[in-house]
Short mmCIF file of C-alpha atoms in Angstrom, two decimals:
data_model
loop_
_atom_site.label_atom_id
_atom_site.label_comp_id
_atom_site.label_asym_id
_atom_site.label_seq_id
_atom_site.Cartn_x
_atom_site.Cartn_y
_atom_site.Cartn_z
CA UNK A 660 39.26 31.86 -14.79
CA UNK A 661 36.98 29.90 -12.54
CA UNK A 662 38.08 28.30 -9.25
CA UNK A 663 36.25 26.01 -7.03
CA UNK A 664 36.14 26.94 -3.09
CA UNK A 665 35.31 23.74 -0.79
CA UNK A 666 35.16 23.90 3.37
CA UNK A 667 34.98 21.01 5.37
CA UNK A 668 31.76 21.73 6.28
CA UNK A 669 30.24 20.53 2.57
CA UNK A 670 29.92 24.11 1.53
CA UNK A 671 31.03 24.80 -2.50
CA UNK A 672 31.26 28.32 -4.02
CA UNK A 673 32.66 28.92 -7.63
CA UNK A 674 34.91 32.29 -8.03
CA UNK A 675 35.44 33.91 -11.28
CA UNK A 676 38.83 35.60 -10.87
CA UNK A 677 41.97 36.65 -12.89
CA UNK A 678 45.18 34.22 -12.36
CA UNK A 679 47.00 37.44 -11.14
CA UNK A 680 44.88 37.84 -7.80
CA UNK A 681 47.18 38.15 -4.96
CA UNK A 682 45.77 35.64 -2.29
CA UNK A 683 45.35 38.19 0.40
CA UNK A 684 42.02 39.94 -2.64
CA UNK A 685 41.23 36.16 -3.17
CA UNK A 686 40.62 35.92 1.04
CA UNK A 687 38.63 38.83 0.57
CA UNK A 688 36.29 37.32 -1.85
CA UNK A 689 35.99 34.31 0.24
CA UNK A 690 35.27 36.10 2.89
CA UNK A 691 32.38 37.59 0.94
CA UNK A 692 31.23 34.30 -0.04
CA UNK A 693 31.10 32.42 3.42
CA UNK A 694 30.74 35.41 6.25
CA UNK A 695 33.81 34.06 7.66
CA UNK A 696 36.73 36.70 8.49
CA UNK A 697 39.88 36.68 5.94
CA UNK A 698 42.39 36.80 8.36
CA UNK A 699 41.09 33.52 9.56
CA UNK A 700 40.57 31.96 6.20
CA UNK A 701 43.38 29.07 6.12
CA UNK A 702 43.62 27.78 1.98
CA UNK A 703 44.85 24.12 0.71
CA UNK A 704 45.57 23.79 -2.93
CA UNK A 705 46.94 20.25 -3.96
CA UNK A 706 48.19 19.01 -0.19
CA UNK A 707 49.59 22.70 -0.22
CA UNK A 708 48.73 25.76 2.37
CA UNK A 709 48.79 29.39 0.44
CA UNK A 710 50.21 30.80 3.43
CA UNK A 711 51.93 33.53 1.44
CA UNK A 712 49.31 36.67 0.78
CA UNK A 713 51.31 38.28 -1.21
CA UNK A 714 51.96 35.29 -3.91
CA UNK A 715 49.44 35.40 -7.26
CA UNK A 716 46.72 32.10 -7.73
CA UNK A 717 49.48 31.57 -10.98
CA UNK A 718 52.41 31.25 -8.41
CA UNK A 719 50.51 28.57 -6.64
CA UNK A 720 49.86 26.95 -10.27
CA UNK A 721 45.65 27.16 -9.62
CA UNK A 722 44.49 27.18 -12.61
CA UNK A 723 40.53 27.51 -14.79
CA UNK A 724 38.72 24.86 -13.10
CA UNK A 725 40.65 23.67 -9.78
CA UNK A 726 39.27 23.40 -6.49
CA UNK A 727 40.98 24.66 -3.45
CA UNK A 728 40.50 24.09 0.48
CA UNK A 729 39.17 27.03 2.64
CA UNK A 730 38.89 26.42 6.39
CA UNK A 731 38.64 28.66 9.47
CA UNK A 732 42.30 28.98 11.09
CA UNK A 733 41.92 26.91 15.11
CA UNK A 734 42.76 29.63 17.38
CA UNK A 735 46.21 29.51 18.89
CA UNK A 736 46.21 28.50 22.82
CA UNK A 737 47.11 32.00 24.77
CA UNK A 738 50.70 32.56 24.83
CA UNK A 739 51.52 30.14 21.95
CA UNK A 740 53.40 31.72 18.78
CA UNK A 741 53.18 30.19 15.75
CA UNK A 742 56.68 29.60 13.92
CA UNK A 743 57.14 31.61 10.79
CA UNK A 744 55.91 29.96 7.38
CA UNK A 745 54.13 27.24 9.48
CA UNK A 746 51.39 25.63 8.08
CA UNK A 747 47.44 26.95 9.21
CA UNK A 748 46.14 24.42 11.15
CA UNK A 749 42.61 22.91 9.89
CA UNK A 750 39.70 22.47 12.02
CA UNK A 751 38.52 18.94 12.02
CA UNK A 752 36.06 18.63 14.31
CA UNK A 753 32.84 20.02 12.54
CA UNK A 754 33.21 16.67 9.58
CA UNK A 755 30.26 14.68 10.17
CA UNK A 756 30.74 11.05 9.62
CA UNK A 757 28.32 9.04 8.43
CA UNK A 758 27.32 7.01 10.99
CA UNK A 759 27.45 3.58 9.05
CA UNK A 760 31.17 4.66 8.59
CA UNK A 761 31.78 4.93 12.03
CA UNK A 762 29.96 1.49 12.84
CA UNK A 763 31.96 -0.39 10.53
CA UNK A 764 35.01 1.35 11.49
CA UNK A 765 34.41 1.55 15.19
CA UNK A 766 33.54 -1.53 17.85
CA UNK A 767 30.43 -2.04 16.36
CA UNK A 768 28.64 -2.01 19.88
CA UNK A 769 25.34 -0.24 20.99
CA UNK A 770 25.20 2.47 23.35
CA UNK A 771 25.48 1.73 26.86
CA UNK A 772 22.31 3.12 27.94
CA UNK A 773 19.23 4.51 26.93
CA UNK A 774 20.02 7.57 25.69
CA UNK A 775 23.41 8.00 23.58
CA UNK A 776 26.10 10.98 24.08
CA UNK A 777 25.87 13.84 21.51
CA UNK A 778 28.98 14.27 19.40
CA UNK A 779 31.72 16.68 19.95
CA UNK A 780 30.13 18.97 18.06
CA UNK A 781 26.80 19.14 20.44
CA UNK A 782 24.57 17.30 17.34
CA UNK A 783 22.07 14.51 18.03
CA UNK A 784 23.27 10.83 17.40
CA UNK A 785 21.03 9.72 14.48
CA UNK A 786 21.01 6.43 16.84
CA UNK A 787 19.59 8.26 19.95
CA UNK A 788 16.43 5.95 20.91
CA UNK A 789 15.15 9.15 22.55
CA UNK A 790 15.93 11.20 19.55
CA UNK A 791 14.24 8.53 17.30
CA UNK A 792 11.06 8.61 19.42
CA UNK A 793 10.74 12.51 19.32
CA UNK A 794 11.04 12.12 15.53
CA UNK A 795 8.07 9.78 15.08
CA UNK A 796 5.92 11.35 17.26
CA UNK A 797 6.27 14.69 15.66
CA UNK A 798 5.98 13.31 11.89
CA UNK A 799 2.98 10.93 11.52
CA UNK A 800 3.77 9.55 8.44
CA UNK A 801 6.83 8.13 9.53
CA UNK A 802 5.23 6.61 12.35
CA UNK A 803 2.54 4.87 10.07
CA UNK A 804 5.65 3.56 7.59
CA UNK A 805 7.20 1.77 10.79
CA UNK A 806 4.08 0.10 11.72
CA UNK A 807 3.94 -0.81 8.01
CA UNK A 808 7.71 -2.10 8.00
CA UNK A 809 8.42 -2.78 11.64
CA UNK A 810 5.34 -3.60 13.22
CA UNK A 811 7.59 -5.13 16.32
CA UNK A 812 9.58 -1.53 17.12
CA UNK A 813 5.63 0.08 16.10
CA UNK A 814 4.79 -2.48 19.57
CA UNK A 815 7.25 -0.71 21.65
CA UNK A 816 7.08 2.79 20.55
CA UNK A 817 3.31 2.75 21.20
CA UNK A 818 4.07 1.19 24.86
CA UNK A 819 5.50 4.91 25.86
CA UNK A 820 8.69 3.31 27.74
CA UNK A 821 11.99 4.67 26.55
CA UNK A 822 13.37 1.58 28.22
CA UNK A 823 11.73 -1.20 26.08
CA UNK A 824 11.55 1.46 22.76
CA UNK A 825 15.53 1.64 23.51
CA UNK A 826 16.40 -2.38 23.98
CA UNK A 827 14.32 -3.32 20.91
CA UNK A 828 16.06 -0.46 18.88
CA UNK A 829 19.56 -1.78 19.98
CA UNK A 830 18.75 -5.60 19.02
CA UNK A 831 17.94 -4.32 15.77
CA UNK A 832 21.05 -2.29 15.04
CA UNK A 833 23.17 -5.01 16.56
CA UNK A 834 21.26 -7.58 14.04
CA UNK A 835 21.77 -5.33 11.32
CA UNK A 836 25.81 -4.80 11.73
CA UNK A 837 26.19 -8.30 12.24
CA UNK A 838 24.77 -8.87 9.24
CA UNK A 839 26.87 -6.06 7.15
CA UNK A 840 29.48 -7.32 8.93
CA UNK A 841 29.27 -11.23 7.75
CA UNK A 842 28.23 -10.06 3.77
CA UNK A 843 31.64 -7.85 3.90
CA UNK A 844 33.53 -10.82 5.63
CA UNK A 845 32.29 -13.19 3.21
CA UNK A 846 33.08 -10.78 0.20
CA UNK A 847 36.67 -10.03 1.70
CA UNK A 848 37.28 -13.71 1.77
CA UNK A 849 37.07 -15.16 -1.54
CA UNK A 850 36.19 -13.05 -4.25
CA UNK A 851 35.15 -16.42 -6.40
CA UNK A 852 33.41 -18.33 -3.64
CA UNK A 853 29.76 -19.27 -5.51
CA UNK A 854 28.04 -17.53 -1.68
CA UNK A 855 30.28 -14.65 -2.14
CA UNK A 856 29.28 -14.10 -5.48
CA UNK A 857 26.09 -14.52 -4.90
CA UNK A 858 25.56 -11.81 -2.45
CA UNK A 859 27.90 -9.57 -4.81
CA UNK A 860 25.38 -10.27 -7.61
CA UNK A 861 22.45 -9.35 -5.30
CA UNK A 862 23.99 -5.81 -3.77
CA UNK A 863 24.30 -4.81 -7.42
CA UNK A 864 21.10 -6.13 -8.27
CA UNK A 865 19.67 -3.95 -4.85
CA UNK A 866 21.94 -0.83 -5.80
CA UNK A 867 20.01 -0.89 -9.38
CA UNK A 868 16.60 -1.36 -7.46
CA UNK A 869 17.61 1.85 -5.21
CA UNK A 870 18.78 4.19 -8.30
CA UNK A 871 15.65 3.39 -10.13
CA UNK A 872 13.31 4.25 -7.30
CA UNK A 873 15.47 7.45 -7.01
CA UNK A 874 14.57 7.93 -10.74
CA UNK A 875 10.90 7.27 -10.43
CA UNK A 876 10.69 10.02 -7.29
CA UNK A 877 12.40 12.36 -8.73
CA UNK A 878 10.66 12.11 -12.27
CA UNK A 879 7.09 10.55 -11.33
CA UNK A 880 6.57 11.20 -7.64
CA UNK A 881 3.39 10.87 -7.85
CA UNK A 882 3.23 7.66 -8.85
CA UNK A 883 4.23 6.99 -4.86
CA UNK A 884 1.36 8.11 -3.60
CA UNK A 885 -2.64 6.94 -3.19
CA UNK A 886 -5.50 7.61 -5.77
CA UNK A 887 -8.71 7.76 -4.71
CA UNK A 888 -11.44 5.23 -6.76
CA UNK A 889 -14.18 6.59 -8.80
CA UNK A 890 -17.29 7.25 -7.31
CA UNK A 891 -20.52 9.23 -8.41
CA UNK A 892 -23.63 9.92 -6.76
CA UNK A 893 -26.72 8.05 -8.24
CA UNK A 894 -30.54 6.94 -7.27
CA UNK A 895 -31.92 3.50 -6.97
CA UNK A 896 -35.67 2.93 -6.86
CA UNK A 897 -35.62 6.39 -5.27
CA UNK A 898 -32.81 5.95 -2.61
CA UNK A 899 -29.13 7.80 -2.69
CA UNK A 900 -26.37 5.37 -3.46
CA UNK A 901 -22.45 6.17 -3.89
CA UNK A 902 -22.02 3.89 -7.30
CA UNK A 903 -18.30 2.74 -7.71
CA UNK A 904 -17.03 3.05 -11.47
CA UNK A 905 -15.15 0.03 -12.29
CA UNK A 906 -14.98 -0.44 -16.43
CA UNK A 907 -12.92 -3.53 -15.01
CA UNK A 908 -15.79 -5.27 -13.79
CA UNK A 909 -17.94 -7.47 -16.10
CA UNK A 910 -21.43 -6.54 -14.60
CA UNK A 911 -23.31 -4.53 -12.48
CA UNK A 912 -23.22 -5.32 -8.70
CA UNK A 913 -25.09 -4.11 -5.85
CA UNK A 914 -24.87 -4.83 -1.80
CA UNK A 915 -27.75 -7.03 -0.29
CA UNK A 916 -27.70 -4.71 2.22
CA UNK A 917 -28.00 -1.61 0.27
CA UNK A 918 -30.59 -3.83 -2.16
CA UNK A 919 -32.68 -4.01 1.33
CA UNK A 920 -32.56 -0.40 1.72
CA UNK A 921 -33.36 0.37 -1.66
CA UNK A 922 -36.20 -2.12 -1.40
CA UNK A 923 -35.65 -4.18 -4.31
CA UNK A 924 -34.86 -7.63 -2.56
CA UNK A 925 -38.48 -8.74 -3.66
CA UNK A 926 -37.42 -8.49 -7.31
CA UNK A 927 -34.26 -10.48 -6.87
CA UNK A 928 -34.37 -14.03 -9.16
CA UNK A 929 -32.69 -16.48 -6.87
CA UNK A 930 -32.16 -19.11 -10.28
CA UNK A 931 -29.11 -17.19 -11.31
CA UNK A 932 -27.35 -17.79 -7.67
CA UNK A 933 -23.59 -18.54 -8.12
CA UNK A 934 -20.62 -17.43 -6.76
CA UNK A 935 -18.23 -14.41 -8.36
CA UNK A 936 -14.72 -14.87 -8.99
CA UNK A 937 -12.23 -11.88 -8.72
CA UNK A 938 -10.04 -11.10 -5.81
CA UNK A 939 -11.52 -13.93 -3.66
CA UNK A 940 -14.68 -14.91 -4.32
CA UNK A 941 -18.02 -14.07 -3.08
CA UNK A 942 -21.58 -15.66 -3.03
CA UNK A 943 -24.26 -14.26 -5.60
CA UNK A 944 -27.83 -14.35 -4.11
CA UNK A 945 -29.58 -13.64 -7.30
CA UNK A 946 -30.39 -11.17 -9.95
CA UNK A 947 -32.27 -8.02 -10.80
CA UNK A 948 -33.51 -8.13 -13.72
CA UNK A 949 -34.29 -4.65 -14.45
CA UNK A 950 -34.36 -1.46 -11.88
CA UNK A 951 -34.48 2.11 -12.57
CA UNK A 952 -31.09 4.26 -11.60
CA UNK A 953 -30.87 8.27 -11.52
CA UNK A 954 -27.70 10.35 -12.55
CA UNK A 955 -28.27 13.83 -12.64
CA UNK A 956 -31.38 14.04 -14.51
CA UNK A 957 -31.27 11.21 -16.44
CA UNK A 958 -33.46 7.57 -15.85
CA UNK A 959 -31.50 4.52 -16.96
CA UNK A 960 -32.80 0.75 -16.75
CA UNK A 961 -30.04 -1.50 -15.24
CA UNK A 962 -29.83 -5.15 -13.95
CA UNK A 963 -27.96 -5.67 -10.79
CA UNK A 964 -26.25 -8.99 -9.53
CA UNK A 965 -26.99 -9.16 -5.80
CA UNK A 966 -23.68 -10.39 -3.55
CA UNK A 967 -24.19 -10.99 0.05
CA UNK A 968 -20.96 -9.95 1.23
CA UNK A 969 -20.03 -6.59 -0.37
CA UNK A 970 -18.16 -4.21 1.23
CA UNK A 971 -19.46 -1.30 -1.44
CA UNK A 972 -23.04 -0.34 -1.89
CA UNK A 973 -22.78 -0.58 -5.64
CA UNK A 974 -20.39 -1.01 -8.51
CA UNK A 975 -21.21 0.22 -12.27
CA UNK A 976 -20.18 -2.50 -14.17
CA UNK A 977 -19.06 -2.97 -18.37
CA UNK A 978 -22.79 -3.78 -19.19
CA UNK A 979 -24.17 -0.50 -17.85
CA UNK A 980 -21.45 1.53 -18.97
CA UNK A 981 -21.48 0.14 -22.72
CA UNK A 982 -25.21 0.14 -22.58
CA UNK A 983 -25.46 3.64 -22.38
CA UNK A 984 -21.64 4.93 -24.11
CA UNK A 985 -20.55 6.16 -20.68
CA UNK A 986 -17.01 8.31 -21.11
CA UNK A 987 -14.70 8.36 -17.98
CA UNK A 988 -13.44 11.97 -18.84
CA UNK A 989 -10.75 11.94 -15.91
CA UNK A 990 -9.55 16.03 -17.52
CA UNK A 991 -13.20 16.75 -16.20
CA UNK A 992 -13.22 14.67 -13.48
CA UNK A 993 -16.64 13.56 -14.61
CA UNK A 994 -18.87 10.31 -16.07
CA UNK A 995 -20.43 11.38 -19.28
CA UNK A 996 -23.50 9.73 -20.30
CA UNK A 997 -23.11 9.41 -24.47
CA UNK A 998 -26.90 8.27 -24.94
CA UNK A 999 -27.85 11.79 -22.94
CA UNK A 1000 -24.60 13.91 -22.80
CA UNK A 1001 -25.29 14.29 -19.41
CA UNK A 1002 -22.40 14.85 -17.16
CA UNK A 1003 -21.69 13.81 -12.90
CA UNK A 1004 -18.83 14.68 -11.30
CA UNK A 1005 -16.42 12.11 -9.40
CA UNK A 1006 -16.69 12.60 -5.60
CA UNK A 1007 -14.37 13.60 -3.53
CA UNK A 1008 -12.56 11.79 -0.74
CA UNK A 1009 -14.32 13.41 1.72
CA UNK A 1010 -17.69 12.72 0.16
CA UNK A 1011 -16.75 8.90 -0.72
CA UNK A 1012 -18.10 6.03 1.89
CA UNK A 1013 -15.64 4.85 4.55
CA UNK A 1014 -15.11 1.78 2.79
CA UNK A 1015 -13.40 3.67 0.19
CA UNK A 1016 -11.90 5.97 1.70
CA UNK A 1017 -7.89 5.95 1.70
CA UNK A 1018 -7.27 6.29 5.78
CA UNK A 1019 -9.81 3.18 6.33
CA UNK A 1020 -8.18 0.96 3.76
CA UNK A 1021 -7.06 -2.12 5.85
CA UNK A 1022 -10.60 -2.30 7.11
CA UNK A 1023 -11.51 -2.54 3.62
CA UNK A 1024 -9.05 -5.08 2.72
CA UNK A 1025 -9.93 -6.84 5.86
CA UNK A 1026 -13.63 -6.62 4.82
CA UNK A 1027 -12.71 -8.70 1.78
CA UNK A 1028 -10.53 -11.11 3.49
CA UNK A 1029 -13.58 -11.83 5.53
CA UNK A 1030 -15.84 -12.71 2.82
CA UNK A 1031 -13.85 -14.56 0.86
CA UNK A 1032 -13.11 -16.59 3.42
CA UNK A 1033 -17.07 -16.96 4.48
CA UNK A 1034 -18.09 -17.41 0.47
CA UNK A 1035 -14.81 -19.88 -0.21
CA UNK A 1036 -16.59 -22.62 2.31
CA UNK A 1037 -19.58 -22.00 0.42
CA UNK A 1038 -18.35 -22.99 -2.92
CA UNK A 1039 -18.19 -26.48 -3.41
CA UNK A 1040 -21.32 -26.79 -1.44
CA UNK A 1041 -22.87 -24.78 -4.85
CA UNK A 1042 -20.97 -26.75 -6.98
CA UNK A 1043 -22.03 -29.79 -5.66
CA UNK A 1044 -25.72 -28.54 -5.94
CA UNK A 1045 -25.32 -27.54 -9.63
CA UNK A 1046 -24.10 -31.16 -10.19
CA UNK A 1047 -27.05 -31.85 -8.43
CA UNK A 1048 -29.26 -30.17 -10.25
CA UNK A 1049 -28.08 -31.44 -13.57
CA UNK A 1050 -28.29 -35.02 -12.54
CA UNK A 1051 -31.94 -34.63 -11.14
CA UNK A 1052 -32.79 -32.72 -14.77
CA UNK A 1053 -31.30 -36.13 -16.97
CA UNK A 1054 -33.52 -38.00 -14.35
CA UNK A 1055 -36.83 -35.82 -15.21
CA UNK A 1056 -38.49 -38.13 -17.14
CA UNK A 1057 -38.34 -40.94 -14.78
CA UNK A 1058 -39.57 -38.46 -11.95
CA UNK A 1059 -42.30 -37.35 -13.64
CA UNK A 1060 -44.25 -40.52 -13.98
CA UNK A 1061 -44.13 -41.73 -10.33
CA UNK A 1062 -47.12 -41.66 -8.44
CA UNK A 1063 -47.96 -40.51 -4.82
CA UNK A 1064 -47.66 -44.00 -3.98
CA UNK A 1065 -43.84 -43.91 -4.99
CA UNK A 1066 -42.96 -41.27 -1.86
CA UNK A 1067 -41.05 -42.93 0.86
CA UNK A 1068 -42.94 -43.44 3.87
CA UNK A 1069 -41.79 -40.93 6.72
CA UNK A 1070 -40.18 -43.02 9.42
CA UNK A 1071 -42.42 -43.28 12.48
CA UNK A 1072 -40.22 -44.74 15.28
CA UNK A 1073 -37.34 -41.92 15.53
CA UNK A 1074 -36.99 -38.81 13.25
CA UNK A 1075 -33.40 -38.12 12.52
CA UNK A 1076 -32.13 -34.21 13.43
CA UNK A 1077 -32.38 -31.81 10.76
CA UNK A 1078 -29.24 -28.96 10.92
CA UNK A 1079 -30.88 -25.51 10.52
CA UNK A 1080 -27.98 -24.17 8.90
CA UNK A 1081 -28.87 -26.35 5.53
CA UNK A 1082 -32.71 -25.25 6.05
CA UNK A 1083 -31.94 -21.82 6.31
CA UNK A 1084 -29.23 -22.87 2.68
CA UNK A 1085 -32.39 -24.40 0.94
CA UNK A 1086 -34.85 -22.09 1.89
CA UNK A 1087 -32.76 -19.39 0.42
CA UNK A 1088 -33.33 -21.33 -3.15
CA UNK A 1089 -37.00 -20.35 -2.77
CA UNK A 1090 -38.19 -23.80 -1.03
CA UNK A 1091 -41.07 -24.19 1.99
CA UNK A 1092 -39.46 -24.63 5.04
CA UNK A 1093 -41.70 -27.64 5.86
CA UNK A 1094 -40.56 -29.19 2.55
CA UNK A 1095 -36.86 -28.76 3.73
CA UNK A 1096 -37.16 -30.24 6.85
CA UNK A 1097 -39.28 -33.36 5.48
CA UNK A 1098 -36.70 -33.83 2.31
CA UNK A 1099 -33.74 -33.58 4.78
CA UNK A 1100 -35.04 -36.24 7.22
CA UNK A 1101 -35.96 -38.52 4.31
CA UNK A 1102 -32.02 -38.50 2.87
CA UNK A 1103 -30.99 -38.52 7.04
CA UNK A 1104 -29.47 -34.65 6.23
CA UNK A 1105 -27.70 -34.83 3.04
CA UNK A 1106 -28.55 -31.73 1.94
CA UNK A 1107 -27.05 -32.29 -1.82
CA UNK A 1108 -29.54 -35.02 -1.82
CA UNK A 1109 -32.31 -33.46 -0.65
CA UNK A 1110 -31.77 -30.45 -2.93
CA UNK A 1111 -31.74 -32.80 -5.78
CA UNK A 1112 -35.07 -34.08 -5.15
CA UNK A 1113 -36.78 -31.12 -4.45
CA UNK A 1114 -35.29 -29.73 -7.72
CA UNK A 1115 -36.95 -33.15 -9.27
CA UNK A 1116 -40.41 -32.25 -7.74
CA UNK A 1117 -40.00 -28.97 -8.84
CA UNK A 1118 -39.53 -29.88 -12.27
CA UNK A 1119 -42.12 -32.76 -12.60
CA UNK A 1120 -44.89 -30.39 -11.35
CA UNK A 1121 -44.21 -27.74 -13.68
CA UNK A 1122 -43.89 -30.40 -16.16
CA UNK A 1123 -47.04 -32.04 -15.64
CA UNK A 1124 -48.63 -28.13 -15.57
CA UNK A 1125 -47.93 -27.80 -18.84
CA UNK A 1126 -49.41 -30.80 -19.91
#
């Protein structure tokens, strides 16, 4: 038969013995088992001690499949006899309580100073401020999930006092059994109180949360942890550029500032300006129309959407890859070209720019906090000058037949200020800077206005051209 041997000390052993064993052998196999001498095994089986050695497992009624109590014997004070057919005495000492057992069971105070007693049996306090430090200053990742989840006890572990790491750590605890201690005071009180219920309802509901996230690590653990995006190495106009894959995306973006450096700016169409809409939004200076890219050996045509504030260099959109039958073969790790069969491999995190990279993500996602907020103030001023332009197009025909003589006069007694922010705005839409300033002064600095009727101008000259 098989019998279960527990200690105290969370230890479990299975023994696969005949129901005849005398329990002197069955000492002896224990003994085996744990390292720890038989004549100071002491045995429990059902609130009873098997002090006899000579009495079978069968006389003690253990039978297939029971569990029995094994503890070291506590060493009798010098001089002391123990009484015949006493009971062994267990050692209790080395049973570690959990320590949110011995909160709600105990005062429920801090410790007194900085640094908490060990326990009788010489281990740490899990509470120890001291003990807590060491811990996060020898494990990293720890230390970066409190500054993620406690940013406040982050502020006084990285001041380096014990003293302030220690009072900040004890508010906290004291907080936190409070509030265990008002749920299980509320719960205790009335089971059908609608508050009680309530937080009975939502310990469940957080006790299903927990055992599914115990599922997911143990089944999927790497769905805990941080991919890196795709990336390939390219050519633009003749210049290296780290090209994000993103089949997500509609189009094809590029950077201003890696447009500059490629030196394609002077090809960029400022009449299909606009602002994109994803994750924030972000101003659209213009458009390529077509440009040249290299992967591997291969020379593809592309048009690129030009954003001013983009934290990535350049972003392979939809158009590109359905334009050629690009396959994301993520076996490979590679971007297949279907028109070519060409293949690139996906870079590496170490070869990926630092905007992509996983350790400098919060300046990434700062990045794009930034520019949304700098392209979101900039949005209804381009809506208002697409309403703009629309109204001075239905006015085109009335435009077009005035005369020079129809131009207001400029005023001659006191010019009003122009702001250089909306000449800087309008000269962006491909208008003379003299222009601006005269069009801006004539509305006294509207700039919707004045875009309006340089838009009309515009469009009466090219429609007189082509008559």
């Amino acid at each position: 038969m098989k019998v279960t041997v527990a200690t105290l000390s969370d230890t479990v052993f299975t023994l696969d013995v005949s129901d005849d064993l005398e329990i002197d052998n069955f000492k002896a196999f224990c003994e085996v088992e744990s390292g720890i001498p038989s004549n100071e095994i002491a045995l429990l089986f059902n609130g009873i001690p098997l002090a006899d050695n000579k009495k079978s497992l069968k006389d003690y009624g253990v039978q297939d499949g029971d569990m029995i109590m094994m503890d070291r014997r506590v060493r009798a004070s010098r001089g002391a006899v123990p009484a015949p057919g006493a009971a062994p005495l267990f050692d209790f000492s080395r049973i570690q309580v959990p320590t949110s057992l011995s909160a709600a069971g105990g005062s429920g105070t801090a410790p007194a100073g900085p640094v908490a007693a060990a326990g009788p049996s010489g281990a740490r306090n899990e509470e120890d401020p001291a003990w807590i430090r060491q811990m996060l200053a020898a494990n990293p990742d720890q230390l970066a999930l409190l500054r993620q989840n406690n940013p406040r006890l982050a502020e006084a572990y990285q001041t380096g006092s014990l003293e302030e790491f220690a009072k900040v750590l004890r508010e906290q605890q004291e907080a936190r059994r409070e509030r265990d201690q008002l749920r299980i005071r509320m719960m205790n009180a009335d089971p059908f109180d609608l508050e009680a219920q309530r937080l009975i309802a939502k310990e469940i509901e957080q006790k299903n949360i927990d055992a599914n996230m115990e599922m997911a690590m143990e089944a999927t653990p790497e769905s805990f942890g941080s991919v890196i995006m795709l990336y390939i190495n390219c050519k633009v106009n003749g210049h290296d550029v780290k090209a994000f894959v993103d089949s997500g995306a509609q189009a094809t973006i590029m950077s201003q500032r890696a447009a500059e450096r490629c030196n394609i700016m002077r090809l960029v169409d400022q009449r299909w300006a606009g602002i994109a809409k994803g994750v924030g939004t972000q101003k659209i200076i213009g458009r390529v129309h077509m440009a040249q890219i290299q992967i591997e050996g291969d020379f593809l045509a592309s048009s690129f959407s030009i954003l001013e504030e983009q934290p990535m260099d350049m972003l392979l959109g939809l158009d590109m890859l359905k334009r050629h039958q690009c396959i994301i073969d993520l076996k490979k790790g590679v971007l297949l070209i279907g028109t070519s069969g060409t293949e690139t491999k996906f870079l590496s995190e170490a070869e990926l720019p630092p905007c992509a990279r996983l350790s400098s993500q919060i300046t990434e996602e700062d990045a794009l906090k930034i520019s949304a907020k700098e392209s979101a103030s900039l949005e209804d001023q381009h809506l208002a000058e697409a309403l703009a332009r629309s109204a001075s197009e239905s006015a085109m025909d009335t435009s077009s037949g005035a005369g020079p003589s129809s131009q207001p006069s400029p005023q001659v007694t006191k010019q009003p200020e122009v702001n250089e922010k909306d000449v800087e705005t309008m000269m962006k839409m491909g208008f003379p800077r003299d222009q601006c300033i005269e069009e801006l002064r004539q509305v006294d600095g509207d700039v919707n206005q004045a875009v309006a009727a340089l838009f009309a101008k515009s469009l009466s000259e090219s429609f007189n051209k082509r008559k």
